mmCIF file of C-alpha atoms and ligand atoms in Angstrom:
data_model
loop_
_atom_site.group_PDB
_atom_site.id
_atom_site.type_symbol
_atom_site.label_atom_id
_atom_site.label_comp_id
_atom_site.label_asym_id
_atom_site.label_seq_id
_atom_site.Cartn_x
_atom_site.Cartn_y
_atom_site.Cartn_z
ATOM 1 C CA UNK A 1 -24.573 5.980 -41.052
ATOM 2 C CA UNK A 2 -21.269 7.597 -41.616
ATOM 3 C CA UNK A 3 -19.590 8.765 -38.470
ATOM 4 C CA UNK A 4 -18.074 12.771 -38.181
ATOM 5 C CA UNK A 5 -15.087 12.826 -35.856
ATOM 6 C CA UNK A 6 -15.736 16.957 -34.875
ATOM 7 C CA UNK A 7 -12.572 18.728 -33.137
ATOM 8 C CA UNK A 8 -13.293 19.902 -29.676
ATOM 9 C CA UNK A 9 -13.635 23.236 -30.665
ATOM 10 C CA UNK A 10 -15.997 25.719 -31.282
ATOM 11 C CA UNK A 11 -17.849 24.673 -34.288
ATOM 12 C CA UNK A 12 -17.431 21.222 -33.162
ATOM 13 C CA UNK A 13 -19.459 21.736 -29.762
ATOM 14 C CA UNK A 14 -22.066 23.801 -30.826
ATOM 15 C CA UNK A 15 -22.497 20.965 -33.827
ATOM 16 C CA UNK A 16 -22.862 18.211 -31.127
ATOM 17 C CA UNK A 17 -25.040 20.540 -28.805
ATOM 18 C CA UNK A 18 -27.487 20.806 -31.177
ATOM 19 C CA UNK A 19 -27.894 17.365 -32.427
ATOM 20 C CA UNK A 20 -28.110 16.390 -28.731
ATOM 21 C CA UNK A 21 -30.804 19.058 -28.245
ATOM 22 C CA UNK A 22 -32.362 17.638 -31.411
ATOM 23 C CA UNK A 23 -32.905 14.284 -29.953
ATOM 24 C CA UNK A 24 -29.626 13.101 -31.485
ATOM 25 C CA UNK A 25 -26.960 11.316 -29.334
ATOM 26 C CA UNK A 26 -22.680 11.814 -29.270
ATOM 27 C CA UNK A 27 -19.732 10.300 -28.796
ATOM 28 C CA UNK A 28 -18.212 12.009 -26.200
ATOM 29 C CA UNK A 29 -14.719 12.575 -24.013
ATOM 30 C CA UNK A 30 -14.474 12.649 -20.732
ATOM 31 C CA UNK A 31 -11.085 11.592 -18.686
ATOM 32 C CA UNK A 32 -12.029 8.419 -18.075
ATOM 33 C CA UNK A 33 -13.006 6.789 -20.945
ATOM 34 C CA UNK A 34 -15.587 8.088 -23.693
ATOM 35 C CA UNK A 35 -19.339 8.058 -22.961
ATOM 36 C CA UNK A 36 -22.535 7.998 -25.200
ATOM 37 C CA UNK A 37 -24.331 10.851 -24.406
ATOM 38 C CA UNK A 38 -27.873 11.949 -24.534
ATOM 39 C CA UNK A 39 -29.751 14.665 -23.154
ATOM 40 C CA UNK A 40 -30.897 13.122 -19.334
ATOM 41 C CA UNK A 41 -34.368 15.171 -19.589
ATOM 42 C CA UNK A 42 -35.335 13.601 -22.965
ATOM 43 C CA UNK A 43 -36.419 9.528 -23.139
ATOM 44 C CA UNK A 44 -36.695 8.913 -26.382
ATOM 45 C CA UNK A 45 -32.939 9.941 -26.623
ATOM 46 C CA UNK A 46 -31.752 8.358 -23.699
ATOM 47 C CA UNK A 47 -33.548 5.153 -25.235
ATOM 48 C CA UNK A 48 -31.282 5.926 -28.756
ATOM 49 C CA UNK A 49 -28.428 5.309 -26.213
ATOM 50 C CA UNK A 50 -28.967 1.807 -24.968
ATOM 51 C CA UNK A 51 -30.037 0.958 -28.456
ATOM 52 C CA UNK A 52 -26.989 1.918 -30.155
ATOM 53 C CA UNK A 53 -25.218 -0.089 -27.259
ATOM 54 C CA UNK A 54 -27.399 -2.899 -27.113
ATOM 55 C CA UNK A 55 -27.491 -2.673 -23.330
ATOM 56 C CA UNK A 56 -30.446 -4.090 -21.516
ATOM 57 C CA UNK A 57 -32.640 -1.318 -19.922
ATOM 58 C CA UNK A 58 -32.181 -2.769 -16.001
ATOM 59 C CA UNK A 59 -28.757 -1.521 -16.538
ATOM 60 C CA UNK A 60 -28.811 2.061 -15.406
ATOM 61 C CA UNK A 61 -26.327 5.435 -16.870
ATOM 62 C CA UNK A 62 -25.007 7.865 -15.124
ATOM 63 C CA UNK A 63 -25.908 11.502 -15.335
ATOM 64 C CA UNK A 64 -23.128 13.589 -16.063
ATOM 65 C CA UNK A 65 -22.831 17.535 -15.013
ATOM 66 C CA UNK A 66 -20.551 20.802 -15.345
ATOM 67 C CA UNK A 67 -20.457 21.748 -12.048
ATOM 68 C CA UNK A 68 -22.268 20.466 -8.570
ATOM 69 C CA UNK A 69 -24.607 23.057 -8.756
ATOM 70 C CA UNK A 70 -26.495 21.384 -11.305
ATOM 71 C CA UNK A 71 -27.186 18.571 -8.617
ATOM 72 C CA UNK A 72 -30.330 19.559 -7.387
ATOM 73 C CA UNK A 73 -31.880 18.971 -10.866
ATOM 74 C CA UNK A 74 -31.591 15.436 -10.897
ATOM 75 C CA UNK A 75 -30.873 14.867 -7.092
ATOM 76 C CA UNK A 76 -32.948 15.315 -3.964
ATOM 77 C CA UNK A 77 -31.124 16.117 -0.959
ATOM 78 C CA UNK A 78 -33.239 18.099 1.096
ATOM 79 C CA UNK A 79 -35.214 15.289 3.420
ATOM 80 C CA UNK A 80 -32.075 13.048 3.658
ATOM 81 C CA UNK A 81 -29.996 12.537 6.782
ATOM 82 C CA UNK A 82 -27.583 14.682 7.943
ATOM 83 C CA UNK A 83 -24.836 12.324 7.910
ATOM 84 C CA UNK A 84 -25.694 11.421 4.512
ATOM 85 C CA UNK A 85 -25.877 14.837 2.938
ATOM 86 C CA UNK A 86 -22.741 15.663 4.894
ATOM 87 C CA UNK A 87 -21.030 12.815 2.819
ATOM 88 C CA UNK A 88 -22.560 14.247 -0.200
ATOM 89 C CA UNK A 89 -20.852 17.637 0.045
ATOM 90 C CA UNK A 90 -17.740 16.435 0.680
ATOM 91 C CA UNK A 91 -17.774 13.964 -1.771
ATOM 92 C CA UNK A 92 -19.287 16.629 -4.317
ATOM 93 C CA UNK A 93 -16.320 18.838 -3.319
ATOM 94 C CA UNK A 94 -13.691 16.336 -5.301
ATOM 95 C CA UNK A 95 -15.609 17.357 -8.238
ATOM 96 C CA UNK A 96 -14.367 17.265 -11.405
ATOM 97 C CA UNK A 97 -13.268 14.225 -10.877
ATOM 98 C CA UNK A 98 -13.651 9.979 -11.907
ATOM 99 C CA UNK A 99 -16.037 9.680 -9.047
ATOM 100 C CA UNK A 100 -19.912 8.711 -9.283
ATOM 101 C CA UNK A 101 -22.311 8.928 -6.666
ATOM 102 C CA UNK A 102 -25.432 7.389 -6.520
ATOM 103 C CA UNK A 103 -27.856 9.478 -4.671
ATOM 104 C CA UNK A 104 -31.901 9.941 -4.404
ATOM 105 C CA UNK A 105 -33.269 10.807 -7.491
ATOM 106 C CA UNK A 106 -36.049 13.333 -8.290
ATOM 107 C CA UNK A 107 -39.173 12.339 -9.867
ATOM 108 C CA UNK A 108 -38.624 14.098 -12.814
ATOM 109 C CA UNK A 109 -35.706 12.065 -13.833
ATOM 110 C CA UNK A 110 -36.772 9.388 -16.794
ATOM 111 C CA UNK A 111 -37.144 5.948 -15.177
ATOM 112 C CA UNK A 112 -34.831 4.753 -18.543
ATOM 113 C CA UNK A 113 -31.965 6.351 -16.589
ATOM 114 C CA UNK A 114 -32.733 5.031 -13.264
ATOM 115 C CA UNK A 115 -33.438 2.005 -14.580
ATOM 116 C CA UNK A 116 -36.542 3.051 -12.224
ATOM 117 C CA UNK A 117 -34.392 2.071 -9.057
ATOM 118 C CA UNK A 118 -35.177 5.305 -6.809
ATOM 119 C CA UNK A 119 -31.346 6.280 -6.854
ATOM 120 C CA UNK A 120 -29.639 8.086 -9.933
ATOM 121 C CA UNK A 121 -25.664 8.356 -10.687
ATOM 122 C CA UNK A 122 -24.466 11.693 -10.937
ATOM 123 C CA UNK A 123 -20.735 12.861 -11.611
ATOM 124 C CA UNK A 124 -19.167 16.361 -12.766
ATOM 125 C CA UNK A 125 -16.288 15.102 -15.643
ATOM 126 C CA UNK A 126 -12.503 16.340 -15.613
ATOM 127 C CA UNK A 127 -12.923 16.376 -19.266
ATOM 128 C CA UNK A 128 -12.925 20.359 -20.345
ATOM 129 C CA UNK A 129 -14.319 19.087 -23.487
ATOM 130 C CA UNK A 130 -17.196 17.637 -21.547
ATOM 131 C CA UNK A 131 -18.065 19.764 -19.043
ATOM 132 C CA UNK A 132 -18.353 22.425 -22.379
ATOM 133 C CA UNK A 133 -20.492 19.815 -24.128
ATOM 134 C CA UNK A 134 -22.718 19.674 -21.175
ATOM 135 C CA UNK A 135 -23.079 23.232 -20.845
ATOM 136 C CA UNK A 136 -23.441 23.925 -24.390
ATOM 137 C CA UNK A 137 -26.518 21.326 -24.145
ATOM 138 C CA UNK A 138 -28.089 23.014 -21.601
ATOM 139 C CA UNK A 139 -28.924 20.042 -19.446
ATOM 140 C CA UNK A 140 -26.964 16.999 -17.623
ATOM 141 C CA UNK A 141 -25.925 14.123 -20.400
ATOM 142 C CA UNK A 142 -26.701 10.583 -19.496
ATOM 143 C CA UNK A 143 -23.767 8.412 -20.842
ATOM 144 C CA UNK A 144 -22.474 4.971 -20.354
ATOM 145 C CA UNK A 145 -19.632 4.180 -21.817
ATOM 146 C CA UNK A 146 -19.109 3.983 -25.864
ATOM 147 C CA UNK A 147 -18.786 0.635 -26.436
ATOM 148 C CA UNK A 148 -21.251 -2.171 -27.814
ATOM 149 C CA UNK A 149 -22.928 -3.343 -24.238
ATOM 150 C CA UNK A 150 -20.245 -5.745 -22.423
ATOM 151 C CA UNK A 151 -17.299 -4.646 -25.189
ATOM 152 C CA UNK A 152 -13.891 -2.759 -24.284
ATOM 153 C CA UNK A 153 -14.494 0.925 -22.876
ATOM 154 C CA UNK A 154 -13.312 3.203 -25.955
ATOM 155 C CA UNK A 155 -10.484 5.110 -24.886
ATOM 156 C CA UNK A 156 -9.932 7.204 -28.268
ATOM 157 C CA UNK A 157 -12.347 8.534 -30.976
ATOM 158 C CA UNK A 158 -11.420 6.064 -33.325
ATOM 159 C CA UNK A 159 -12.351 3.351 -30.722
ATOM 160 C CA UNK A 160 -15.703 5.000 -30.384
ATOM 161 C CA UNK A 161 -16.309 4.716 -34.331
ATOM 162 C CA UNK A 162 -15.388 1.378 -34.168
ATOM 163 C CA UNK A 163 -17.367 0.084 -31.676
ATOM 164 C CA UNK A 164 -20.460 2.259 -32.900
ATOM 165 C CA UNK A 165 -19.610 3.539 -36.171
ATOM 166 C CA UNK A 166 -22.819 3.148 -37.959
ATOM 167 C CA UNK A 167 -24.820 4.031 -34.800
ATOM 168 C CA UNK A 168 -23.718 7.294 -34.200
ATOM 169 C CA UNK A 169 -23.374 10.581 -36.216
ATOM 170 C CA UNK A 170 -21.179 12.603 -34.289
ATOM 171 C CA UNK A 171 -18.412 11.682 -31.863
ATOM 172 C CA UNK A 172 -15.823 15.169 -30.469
ATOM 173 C CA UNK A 173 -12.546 14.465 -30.309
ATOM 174 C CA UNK A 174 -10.973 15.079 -27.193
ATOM 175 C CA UNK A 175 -7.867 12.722 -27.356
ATOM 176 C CA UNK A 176 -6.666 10.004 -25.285
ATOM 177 C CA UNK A 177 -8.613 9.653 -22.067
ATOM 178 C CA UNK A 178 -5.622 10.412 -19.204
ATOM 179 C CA UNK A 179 -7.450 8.151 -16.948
ATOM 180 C CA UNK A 180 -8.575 5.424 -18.866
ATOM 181 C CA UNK A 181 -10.975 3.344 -16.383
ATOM 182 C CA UNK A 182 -13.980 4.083 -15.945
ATOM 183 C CA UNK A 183 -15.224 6.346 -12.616
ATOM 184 C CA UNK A 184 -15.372 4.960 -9.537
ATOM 185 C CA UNK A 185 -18.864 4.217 -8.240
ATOM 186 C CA UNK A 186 -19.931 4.843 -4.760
ATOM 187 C CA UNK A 187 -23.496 4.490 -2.968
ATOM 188 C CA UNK A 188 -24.158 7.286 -0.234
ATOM 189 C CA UNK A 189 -26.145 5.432 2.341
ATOM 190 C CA UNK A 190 -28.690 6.560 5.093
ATOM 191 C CA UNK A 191 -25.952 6.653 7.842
ATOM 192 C CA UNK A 192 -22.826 8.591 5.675
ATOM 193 C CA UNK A 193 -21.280 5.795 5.067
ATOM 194 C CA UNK A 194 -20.435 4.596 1.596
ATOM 195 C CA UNK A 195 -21.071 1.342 -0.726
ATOM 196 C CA UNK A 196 -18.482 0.910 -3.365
ATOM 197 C CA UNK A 197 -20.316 -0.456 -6.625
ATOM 198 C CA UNK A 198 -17.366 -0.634 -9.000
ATOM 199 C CA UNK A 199 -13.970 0.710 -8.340
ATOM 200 C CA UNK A 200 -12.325 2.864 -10.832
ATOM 201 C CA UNK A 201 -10.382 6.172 -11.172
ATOM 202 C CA UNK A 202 -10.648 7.203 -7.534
ATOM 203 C CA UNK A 203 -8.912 5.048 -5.269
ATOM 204 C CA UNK A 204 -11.527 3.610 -2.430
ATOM 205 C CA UNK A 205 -8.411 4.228 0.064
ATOM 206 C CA UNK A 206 -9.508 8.210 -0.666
ATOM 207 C CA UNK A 207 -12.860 7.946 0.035
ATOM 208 C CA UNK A 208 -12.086 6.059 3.371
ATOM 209 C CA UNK A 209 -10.594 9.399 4.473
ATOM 210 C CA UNK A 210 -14.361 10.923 4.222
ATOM 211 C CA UNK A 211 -16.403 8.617 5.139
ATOM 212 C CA UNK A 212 -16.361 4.621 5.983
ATOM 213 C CA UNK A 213 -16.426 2.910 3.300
ATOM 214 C CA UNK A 214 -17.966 -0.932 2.566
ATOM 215 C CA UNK A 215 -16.233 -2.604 -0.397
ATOM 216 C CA UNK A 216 -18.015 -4.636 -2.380
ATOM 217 C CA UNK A 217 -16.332 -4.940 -5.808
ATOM 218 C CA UNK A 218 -14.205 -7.631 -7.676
ATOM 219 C CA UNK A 219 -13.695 -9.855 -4.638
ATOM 220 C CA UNK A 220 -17.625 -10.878 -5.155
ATOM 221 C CA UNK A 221 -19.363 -9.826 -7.929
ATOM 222 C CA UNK A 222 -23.062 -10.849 -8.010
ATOM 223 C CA UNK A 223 -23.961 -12.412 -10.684
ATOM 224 C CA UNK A 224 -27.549 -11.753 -10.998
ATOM 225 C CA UNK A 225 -28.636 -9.043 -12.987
ATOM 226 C CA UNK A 226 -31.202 -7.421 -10.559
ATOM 227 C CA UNK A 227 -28.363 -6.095 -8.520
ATOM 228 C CA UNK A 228 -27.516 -2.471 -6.578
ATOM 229 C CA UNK A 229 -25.124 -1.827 -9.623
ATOM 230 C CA UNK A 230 -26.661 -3.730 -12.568
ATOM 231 C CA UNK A 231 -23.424 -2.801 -14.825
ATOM 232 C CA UNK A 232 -21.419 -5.036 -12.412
ATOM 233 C CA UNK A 233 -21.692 -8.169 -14.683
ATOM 234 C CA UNK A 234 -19.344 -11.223 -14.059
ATOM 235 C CA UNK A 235 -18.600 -10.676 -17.687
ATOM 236 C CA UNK A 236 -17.675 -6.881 -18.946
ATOM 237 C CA UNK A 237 -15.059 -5.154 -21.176
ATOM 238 C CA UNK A 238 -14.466 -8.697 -22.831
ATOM 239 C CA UNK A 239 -12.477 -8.780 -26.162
ATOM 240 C CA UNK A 240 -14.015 -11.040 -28.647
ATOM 241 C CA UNK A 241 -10.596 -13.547 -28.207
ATOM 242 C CA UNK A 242 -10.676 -15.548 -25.442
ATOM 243 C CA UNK A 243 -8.105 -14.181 -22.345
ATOM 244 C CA UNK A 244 -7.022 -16.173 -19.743
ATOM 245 C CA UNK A 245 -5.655 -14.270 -16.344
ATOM 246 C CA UNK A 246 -2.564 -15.531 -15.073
ATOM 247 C CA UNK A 247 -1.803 -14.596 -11.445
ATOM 248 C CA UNK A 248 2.049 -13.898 -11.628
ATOM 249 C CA UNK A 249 4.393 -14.094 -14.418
ATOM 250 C CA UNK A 250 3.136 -15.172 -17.488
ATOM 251 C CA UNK A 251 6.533 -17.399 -18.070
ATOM 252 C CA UNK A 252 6.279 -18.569 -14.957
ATOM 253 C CA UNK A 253 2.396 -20.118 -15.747
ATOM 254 C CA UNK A 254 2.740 -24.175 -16.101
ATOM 255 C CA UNK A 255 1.170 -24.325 -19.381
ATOM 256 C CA UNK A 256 -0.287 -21.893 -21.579
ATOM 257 C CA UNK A 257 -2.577 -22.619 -24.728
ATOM 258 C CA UNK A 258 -0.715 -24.249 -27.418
ATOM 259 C CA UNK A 259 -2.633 -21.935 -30.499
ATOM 260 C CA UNK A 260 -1.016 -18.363 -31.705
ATOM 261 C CA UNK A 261 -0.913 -16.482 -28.248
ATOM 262 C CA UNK A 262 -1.424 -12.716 -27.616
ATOM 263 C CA UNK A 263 -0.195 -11.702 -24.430
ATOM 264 C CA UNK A 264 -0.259 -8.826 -21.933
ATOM 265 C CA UNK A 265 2.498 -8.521 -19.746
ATOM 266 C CA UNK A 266 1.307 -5.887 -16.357
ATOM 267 C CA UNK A 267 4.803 -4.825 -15.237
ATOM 268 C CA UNK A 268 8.024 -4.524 -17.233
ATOM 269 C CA UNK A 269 9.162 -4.650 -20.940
ATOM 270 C CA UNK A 270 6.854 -7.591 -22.712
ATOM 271 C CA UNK A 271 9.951 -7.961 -25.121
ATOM 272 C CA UNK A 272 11.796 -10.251 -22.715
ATOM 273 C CA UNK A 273 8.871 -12.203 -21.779
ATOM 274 C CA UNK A 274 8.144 -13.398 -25.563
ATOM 275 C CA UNK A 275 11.327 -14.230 -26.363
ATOM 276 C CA UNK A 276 11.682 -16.772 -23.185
ATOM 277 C CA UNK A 277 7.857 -18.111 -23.909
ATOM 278 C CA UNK A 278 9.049 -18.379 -27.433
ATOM 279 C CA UNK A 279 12.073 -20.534 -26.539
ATOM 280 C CA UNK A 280 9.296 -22.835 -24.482
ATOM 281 C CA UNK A 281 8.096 -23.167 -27.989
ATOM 282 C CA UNK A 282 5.099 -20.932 -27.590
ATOM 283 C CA UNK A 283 3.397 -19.347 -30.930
ATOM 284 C CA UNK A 284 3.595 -15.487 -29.861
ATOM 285 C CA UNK A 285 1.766 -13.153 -32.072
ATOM 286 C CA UNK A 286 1.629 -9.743 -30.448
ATOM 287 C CA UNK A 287 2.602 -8.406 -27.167
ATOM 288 C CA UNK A 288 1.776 -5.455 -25.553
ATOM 289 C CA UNK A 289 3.126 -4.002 -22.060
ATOM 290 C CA UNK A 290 0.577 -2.242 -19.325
ATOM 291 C CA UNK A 291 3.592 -0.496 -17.792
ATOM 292 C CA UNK A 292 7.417 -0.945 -18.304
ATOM 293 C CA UNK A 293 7.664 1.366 -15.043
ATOM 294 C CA UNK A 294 4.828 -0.473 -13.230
ATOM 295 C CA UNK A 295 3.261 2.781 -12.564
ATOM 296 C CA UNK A 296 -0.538 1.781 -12.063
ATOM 297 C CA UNK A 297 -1.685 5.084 -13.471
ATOM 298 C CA UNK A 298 0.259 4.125 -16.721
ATOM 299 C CA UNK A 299 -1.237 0.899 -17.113
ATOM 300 C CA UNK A 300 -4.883 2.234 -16.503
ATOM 301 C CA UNK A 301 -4.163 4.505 -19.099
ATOM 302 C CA UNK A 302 -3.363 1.611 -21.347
ATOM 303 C CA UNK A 303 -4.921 -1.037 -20.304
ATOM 304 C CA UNK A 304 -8.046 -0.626 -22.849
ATOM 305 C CA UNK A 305 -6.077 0.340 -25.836
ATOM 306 C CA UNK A 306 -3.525 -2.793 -25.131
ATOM 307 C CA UNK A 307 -6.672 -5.354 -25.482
ATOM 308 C CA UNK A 308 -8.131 -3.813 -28.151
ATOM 309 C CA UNK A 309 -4.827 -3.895 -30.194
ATOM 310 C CA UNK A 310 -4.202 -7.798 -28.928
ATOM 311 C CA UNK A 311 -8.012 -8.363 -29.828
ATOM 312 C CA UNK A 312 -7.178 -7.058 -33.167
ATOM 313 C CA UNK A 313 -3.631 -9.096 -33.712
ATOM 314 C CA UNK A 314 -5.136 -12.590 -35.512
ATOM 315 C CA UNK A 315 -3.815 -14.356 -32.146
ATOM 316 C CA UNK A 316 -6.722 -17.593 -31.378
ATOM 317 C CA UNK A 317 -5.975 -16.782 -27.288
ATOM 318 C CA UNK A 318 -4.974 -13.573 -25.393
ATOM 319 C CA UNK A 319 -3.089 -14.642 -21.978
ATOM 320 C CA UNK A 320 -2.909 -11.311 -19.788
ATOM 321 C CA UNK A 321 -0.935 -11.139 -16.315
ATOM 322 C CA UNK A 322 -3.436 -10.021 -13.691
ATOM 323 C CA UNK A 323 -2.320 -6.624 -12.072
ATOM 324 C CA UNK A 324 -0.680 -8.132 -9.066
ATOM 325 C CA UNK A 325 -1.320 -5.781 -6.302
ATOM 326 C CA UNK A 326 -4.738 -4.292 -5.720
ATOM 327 C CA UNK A 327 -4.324 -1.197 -3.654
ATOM 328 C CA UNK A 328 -5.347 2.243 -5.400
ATOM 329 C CA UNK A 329 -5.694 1.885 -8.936
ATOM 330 C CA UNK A 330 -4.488 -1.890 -8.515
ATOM 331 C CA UNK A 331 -8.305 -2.392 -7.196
ATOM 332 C CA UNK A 332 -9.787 -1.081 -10.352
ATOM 333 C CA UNK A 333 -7.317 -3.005 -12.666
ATOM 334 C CA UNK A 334 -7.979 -6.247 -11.096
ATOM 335 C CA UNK A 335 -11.425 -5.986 -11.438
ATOM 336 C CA UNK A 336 -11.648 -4.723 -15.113
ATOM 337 C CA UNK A 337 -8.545 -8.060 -16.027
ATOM 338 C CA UNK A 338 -10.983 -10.362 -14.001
ATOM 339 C CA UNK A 339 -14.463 -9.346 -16.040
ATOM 340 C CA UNK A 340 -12.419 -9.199 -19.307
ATOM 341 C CA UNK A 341 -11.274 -13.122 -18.856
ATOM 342 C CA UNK A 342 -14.741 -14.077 -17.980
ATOM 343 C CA UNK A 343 -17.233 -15.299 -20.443
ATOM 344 C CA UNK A 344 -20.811 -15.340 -20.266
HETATM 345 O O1 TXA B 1 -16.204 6.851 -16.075
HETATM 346 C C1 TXA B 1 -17.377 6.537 -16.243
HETATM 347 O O2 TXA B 1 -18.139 6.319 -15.298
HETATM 348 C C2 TXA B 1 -17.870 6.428 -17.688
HETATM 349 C C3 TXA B 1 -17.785 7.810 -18.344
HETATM 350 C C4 TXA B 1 -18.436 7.848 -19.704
HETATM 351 O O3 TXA B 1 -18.339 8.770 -17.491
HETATM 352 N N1 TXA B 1 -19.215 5.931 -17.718
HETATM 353 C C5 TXA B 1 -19.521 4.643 -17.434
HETATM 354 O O4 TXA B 1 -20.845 4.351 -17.595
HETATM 355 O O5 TXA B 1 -18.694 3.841 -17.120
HETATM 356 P P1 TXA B 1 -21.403 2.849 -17.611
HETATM 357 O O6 TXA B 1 -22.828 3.000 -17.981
HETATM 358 O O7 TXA B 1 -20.568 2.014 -18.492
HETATM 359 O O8 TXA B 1 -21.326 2.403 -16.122
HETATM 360 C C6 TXA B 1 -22.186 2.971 -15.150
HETATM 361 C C7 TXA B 1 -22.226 2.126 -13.909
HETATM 362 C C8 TXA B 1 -22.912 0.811 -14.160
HETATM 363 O O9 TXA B 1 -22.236 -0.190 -13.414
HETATM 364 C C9 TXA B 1 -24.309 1.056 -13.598
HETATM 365 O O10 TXA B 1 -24.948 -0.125 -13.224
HETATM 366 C C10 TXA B 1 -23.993 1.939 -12.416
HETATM 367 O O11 TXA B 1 -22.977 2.802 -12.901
HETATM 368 N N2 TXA B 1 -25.167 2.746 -12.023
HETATM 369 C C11 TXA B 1 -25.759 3.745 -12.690
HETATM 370 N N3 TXA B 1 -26.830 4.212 -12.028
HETATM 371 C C12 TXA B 1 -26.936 3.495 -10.898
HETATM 372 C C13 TXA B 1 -27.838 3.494 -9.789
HETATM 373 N N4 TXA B 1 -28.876 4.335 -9.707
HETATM 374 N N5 TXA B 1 -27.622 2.601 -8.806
HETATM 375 C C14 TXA B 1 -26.573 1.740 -8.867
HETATM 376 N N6 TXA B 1 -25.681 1.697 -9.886
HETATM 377 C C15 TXA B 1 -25.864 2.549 -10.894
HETATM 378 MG MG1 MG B 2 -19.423 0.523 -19.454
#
């Protein structure tokens, strides 16, 4: 199948609404990075997703709306505790924003995007493009991310075609996603309190001004796949080269591997770095900075697009500097370096 890159404009929306109410599924932009979408309502599309992906169907998606008032189509509120639905609504007032919340679902909702847990992810997108695309559907779009299942999130419409080029028809172009990881995923409990299931664009310290919050996240992540959030495998967003995390300077590391190296440098110009790993003899191929300011924001905007480019540079071993500190968007760095250097 040949993929159509469609501009995020009129023609271009009302193309991709109606191959989405056809059945059809799209590539499509959203601030974080670019999801798969299908209509939520329909499972036979929602099944085209995780088959384009390859993702196993215990892994659930997330249901994506334009506005919070489309919650109480996929989301039942009413019996729940007050505590709990107080949470809710002020969580739900952030919206649009790179937070999910996993709340109870209604029956209606396909068990393929529950992955029949009784919970569903819900989040409004900052994306205008996709918040259009949803209302030009007519219904919520369930969407993972647009990458083959455990692959680097697609940050750019050409990433999407390359990842799924001859699975998908149409992906909209909305340019560069200004967030670039992936939403942050919170579980609203019985007693207001939140779970975090995988940090991400939100920092957690934010959401501990709401509610309290338990972190699970990077410091422990379960390996089993029957788990609260299935998508948290020890392995995720993995380039196809091997990459080795290196707590602290990268010239500083003992040894490195002695093949052509690609490396990622977190904070600072990577120019410096190669040249002094180069005089150590090293083999450096490619190089690519997160952030020559160290601005965290920066480097989660880059941090996809940098490993795709090193996984594409011919280098036999990517060696990548682990985000040293892990508060606000530090949390969700560390935890997307750490998955990406684990295999299996
Ligand atoms: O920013 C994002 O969240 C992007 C864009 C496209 O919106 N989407 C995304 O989707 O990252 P995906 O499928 O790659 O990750 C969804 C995560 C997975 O870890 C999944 O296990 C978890 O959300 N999840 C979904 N529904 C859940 C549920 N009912 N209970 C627990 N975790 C759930
Ligand atoms: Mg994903």
């Amino acid at each position: 199948m040949l993929t159509t890159v469609l501009a995020p404009d009129a023609l271009g929306l009302s193309t991709a609404a109606a191959h989405l109410r056809a059945g059809g599924i799209v590539g499509m932009p959203t601030e974080t990075v670019y999801g798969l979408a299908a209509i939520a309502d329909d499972p036979a599309a929602v099944l085209r997703v995780f088959e384009a992906k390859n993702r196993p169907l215990f892994d659930p998606l997330i249901v994506h709306l334009a506005d919070a008032e489309q919650l109480g189509a996929y989301v039942a509120l009413e019996n729940w505790t007050v505590p709990a639905r107080r949470t809710v609504q002020a969580l739900a007032a952030w919206w649009p924003a790179p937070l999910t919340l996993v709340l109870p679902r209604r029956p209606e909702v396909p068990d393929l995007v529950t992955s029949g847990l009784p919970t569903v992810a819900v989040r409004v997108p900052a994306h205008p493009v996709a918040r259009a695309l949803i209302t030009a559907a007519g219904a919520g779009l369930a969407a993972p991310s647009a990458n083959r299942f455990g692959r680097i999130s697609p940050t750019t419409a050409a990433a999407v075609v390359e990842e799924l080029g001859d699975r998908v028809a149409y992906v909209l172009d909305g340019g560069p996603c200004t967030v670039g990881v992936e939403s942050t995923v919170v579980r609203v409990c019985d007693d207001g309190s939140l779970d975090v299931l995988r940090p991400g664009g939100v920092p957690v310290e934010a959401l501990a001004a709401v509610a309290p919050v338990h972190r699970g996240g990077p410091a422990a992540p379960d390996p089993s796949p029957t788990i609260a959030a299935p998508g948290q495998l020890p392995s995720h967003y993995a380039p196809r080269t091997p990459l080795t995390l290196v707590e602290g300077p990268i010239d500083g590391a003992a040894a490195l591997p002695p093949r052509a190296l690609a490396i990622l440098v977190a904070r600072g110009e990577a120019e410096p770095v190669v040249r002094r790993l180069r005089a150590r003899g090293y083999r450096v191929v490619a190089a690519c900075s997160l952030s020559a300011a160290g601005d965290p924001a920066e480097a989660s905007r880059q941090l996809f697009a940098a490993l795709r480019t090193l996984d594409h540079s011919g280098a036999d071993d990517i060696v990548a500097e682990q985000w040293p500190d892990g508060t606000g968007l530090g949390f969700a760095l560390r935890d997307r370096l750490a998955r990406a250097s684990r295999v299996g």
